[in-house]
PDB file of C-alpha atoms in Angstrom:
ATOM      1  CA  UNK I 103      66.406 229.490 156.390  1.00  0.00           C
ATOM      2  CA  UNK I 104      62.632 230.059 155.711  1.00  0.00           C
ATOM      3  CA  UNK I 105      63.852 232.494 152.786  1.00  0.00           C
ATOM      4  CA  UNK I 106      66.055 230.209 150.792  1.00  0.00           C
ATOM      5  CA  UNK I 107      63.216 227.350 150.849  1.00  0.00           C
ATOM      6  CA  UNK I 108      61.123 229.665 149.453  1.00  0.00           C
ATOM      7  CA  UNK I 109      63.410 230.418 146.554  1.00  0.00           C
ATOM      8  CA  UNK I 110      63.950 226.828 145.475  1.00  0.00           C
ATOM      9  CA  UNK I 111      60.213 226.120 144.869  1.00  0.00           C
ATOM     10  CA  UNK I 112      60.052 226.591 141.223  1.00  0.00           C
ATOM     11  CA  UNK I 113      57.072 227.299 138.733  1.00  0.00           C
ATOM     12  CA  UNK I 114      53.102 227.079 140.129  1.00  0.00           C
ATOM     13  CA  UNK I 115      50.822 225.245 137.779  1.00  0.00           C
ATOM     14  CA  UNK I 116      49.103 227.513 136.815  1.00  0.00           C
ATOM     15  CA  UNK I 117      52.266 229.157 135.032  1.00  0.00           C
ATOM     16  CA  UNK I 118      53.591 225.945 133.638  1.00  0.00           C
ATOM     17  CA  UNK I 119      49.870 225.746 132.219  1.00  0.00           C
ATOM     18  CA  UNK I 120      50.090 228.778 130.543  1.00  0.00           C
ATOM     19  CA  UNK I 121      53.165 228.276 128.908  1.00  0.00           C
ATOM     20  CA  UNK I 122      51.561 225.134 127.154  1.00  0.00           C
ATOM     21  CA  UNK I 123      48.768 226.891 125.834  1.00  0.00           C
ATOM     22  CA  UNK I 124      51.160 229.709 124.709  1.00  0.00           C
ATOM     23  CA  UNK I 125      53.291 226.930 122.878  1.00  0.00           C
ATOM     24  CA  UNK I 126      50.014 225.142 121.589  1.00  0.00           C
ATOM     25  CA  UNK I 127      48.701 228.513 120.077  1.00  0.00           C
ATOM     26  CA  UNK I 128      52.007 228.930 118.159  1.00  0.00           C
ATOM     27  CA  UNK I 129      52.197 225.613 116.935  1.00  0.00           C
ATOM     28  CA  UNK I 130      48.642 225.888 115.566  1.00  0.00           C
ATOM     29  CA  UNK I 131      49.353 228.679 113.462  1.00  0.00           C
ATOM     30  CA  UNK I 132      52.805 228.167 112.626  1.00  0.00           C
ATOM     31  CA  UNK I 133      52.327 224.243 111.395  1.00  0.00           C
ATOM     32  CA  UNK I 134      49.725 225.226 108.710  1.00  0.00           C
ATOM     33  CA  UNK I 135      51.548 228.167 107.465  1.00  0.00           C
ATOM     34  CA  UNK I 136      54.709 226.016 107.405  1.00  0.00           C
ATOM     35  CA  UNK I 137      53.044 223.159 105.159  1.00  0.00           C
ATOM     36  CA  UNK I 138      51.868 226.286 102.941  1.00  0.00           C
ATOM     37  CA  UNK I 139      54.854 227.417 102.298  1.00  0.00           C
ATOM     38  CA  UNK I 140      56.650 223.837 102.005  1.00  0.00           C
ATOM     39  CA  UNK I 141      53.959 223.204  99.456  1.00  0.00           C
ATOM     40  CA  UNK I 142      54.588 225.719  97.457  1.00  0.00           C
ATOM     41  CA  UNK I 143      58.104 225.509  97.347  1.00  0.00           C
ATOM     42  CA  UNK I 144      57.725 222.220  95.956  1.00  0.00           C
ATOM     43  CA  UNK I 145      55.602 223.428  93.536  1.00  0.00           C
ATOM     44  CA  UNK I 146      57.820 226.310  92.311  1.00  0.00           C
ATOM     45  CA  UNK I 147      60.501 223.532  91.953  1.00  0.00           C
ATOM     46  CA  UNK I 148      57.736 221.299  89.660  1.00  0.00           C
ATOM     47  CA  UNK I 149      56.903 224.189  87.135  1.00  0.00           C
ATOM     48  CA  UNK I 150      60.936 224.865  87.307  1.00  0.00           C
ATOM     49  CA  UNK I 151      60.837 221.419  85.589  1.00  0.00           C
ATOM     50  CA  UNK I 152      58.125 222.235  83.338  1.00  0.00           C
ATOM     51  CA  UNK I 153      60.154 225.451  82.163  1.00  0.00           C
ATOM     52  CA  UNK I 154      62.124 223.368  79.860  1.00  0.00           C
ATOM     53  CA  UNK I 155      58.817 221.893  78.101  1.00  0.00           C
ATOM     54  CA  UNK I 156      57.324 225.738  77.800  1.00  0.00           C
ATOM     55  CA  UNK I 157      60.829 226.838  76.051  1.00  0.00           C
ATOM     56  CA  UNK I 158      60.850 224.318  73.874  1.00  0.00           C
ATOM     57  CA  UNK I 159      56.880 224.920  72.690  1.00  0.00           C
ATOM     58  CA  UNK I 160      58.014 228.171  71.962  1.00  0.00           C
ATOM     59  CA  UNK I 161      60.485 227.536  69.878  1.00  0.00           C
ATOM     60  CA  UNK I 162      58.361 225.146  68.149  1.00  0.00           C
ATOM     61  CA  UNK I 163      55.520 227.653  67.776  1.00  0.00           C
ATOM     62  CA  UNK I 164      57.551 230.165  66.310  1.00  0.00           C
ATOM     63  CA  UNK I 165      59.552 227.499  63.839  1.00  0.00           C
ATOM     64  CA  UNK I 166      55.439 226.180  62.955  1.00  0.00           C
ATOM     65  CA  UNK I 167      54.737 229.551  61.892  1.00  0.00           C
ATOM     66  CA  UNK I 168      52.767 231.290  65.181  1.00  0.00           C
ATOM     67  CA  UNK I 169      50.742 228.071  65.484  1.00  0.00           C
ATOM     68  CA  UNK I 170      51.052 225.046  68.046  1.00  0.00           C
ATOM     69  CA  UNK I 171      49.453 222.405  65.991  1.00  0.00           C
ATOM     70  CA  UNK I 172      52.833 219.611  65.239  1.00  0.00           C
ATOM     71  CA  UNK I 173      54.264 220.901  69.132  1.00  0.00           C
ATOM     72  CA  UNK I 174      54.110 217.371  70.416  1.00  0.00           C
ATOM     73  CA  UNK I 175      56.853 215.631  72.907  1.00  0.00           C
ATOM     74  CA  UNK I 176      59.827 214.784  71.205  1.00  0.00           C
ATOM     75  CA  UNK I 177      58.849 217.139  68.016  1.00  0.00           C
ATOM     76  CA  UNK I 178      61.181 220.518  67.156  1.00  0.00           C
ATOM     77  CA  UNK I 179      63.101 220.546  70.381  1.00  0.00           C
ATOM     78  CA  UNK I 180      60.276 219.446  72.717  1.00  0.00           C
ATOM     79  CA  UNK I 181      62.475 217.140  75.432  1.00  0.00           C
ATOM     80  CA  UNK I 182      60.679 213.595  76.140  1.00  0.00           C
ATOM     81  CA  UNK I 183      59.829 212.915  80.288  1.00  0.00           C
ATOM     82  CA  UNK I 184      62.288 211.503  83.074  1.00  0.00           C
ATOM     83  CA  UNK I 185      60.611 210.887  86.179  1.00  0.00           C
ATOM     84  CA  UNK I 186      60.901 213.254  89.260  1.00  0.00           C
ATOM     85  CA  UNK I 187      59.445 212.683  92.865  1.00  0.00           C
ATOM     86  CA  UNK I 188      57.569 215.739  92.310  1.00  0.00           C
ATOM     87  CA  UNK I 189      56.320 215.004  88.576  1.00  0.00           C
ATOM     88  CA  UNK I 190      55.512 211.432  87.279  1.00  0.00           C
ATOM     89  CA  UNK I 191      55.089 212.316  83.605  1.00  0.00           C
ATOM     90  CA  UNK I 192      54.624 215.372  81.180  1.00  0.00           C
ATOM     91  CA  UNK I 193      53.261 215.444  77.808  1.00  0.00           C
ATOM     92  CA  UNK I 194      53.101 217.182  75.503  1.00  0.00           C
ATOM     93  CA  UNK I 195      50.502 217.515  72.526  1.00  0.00           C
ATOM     94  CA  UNK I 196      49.958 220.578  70.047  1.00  0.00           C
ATOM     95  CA  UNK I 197      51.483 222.809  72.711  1.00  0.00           C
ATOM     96  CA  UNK I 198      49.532 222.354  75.461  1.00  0.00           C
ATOM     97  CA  UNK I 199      52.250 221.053  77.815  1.00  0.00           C
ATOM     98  CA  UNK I 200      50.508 217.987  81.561  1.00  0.00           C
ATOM     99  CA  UNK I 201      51.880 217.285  84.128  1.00  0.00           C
ATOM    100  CA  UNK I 202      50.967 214.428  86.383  1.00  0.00           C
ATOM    101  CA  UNK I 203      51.923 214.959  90.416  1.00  0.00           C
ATOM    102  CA  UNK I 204      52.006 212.256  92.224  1.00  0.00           C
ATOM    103  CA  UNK I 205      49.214 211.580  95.405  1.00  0.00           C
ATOM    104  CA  UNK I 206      51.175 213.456  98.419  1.00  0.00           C
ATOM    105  CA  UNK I 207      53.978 215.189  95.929  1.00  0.00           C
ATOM    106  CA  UNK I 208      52.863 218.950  96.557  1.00  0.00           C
ATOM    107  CA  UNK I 209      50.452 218.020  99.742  1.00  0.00           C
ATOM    108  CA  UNK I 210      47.731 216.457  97.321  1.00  0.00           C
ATOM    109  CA  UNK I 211      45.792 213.955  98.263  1.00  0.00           C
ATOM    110  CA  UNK I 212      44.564 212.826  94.640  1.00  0.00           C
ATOM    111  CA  UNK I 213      46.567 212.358  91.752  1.00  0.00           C
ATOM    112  CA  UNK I 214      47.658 216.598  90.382  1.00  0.00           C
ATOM    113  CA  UNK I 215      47.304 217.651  86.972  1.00  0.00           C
ATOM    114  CA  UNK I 216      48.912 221.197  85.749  1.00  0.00           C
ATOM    115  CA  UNK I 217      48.403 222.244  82.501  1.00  0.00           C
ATOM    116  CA  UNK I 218      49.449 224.941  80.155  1.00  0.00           C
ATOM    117  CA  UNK I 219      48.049 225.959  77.486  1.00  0.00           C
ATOM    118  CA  UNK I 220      50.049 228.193  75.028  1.00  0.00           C
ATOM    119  CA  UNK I 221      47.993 230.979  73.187  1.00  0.00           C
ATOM    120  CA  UNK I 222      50.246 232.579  70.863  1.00  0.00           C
ATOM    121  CA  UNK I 223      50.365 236.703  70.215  1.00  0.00           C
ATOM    122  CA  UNK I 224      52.253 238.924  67.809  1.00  0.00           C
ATOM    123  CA  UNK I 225      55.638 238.725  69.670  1.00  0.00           C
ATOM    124  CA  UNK I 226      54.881 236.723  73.103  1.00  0.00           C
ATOM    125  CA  UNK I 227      52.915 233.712  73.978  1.00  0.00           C
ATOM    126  CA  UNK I 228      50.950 233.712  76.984  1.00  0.00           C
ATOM    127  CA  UNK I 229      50.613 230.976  79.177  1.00  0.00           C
ATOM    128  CA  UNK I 230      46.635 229.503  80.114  1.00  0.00           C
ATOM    129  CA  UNK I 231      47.329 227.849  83.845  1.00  0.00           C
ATOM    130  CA  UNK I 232      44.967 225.304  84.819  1.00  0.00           C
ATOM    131  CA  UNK I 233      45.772 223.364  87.818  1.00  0.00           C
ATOM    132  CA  UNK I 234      43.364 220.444  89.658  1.00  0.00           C
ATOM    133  CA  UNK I 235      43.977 218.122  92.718  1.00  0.00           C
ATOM    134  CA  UNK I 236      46.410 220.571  94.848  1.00  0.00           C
ATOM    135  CA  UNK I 237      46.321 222.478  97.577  1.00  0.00           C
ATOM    136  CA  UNK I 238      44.474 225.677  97.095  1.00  0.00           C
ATOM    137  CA  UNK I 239      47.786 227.791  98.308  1.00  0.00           C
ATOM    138  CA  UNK I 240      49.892 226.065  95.397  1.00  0.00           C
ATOM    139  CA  UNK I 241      47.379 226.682  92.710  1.00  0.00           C
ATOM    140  CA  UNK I 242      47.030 229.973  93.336  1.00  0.00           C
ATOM    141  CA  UNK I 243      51.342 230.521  93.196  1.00  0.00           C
ATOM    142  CA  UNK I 244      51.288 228.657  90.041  1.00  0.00           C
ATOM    143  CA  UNK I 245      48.388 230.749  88.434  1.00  0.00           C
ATOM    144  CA  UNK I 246      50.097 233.892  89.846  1.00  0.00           C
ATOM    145  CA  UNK I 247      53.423 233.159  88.420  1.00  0.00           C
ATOM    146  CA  UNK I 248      52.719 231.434  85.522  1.00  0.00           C
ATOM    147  CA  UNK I 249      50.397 233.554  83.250  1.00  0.00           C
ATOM    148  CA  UNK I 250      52.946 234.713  80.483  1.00  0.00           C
ATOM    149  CA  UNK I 251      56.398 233.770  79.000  1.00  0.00           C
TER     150      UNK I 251
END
């Protein structure tokens, strides 16, 4: 009889404790990475929208003569804005494509700005990437991904 009441007893504290902490250290590290990687998600989906905009300045560059001086929204192809939950507006004026991102869009806690600034070559036209307001782990995906068409 003594033997089966042992059985039955169940977990001590002490290793009920130490499955919390072993749950608590993986949810430390796995939240943050997971809100990294949400983030920039979101912003691979933004400059997805934005692709449109940088086709379209191309085009316009090219039709201008290798300069981006007329490439304004609604000019040569250039498409004018519809709203997004990710992207409030984006402009653009002699090539040099904004976007606006909402406060809490792409995890920002300000009001985003990315910006691209064409600078034409021979037979390509690389793309300047300047991004303020977001999280550092989204900037550096957009500068990484968007430094040439």
């Amino acid at each position: 009889m003594q033997l089966k009441q042992r059985a039955q007893r169940g977990f001590t504290l002490i290793e009920l404790m130490i499955v919390v902490a072993i749950i608590g250290i993986l949810a430390a590290v796995a939240i943050p990475q997971y809100r990294d990687y949400t983030n920039k998600s979101k912003g691979a989906s933004a400059i997805a929208s934005i692709d449109t905009y940088k086709k379209g300045v191309a085009i316009c560059i090219q039709n201008e003569g290798g300069v981006a001086t007329n490439c304004d929204t609604g000019y040569d192809g250039i498409p004018t804005w519809t709203a997004t939950p990710l992207l409030s507006a984006v402009t653009v004026a002699d090539g040099k494509i904004t976007a606006t991102v909402p406060i809490g869009a792409i995890g920002n806690t300000a009001e985003g700005k990315i910006e691209l600034t064409p600078n034409p070559q021979a037979a390509r036209i690389n793309w300047v990437v300047a991004v303020t307001a977001l999280p550092d782990a989204v900037k550096s995906a957009l500068e990484k991904t968007n430094t040439s068409s």
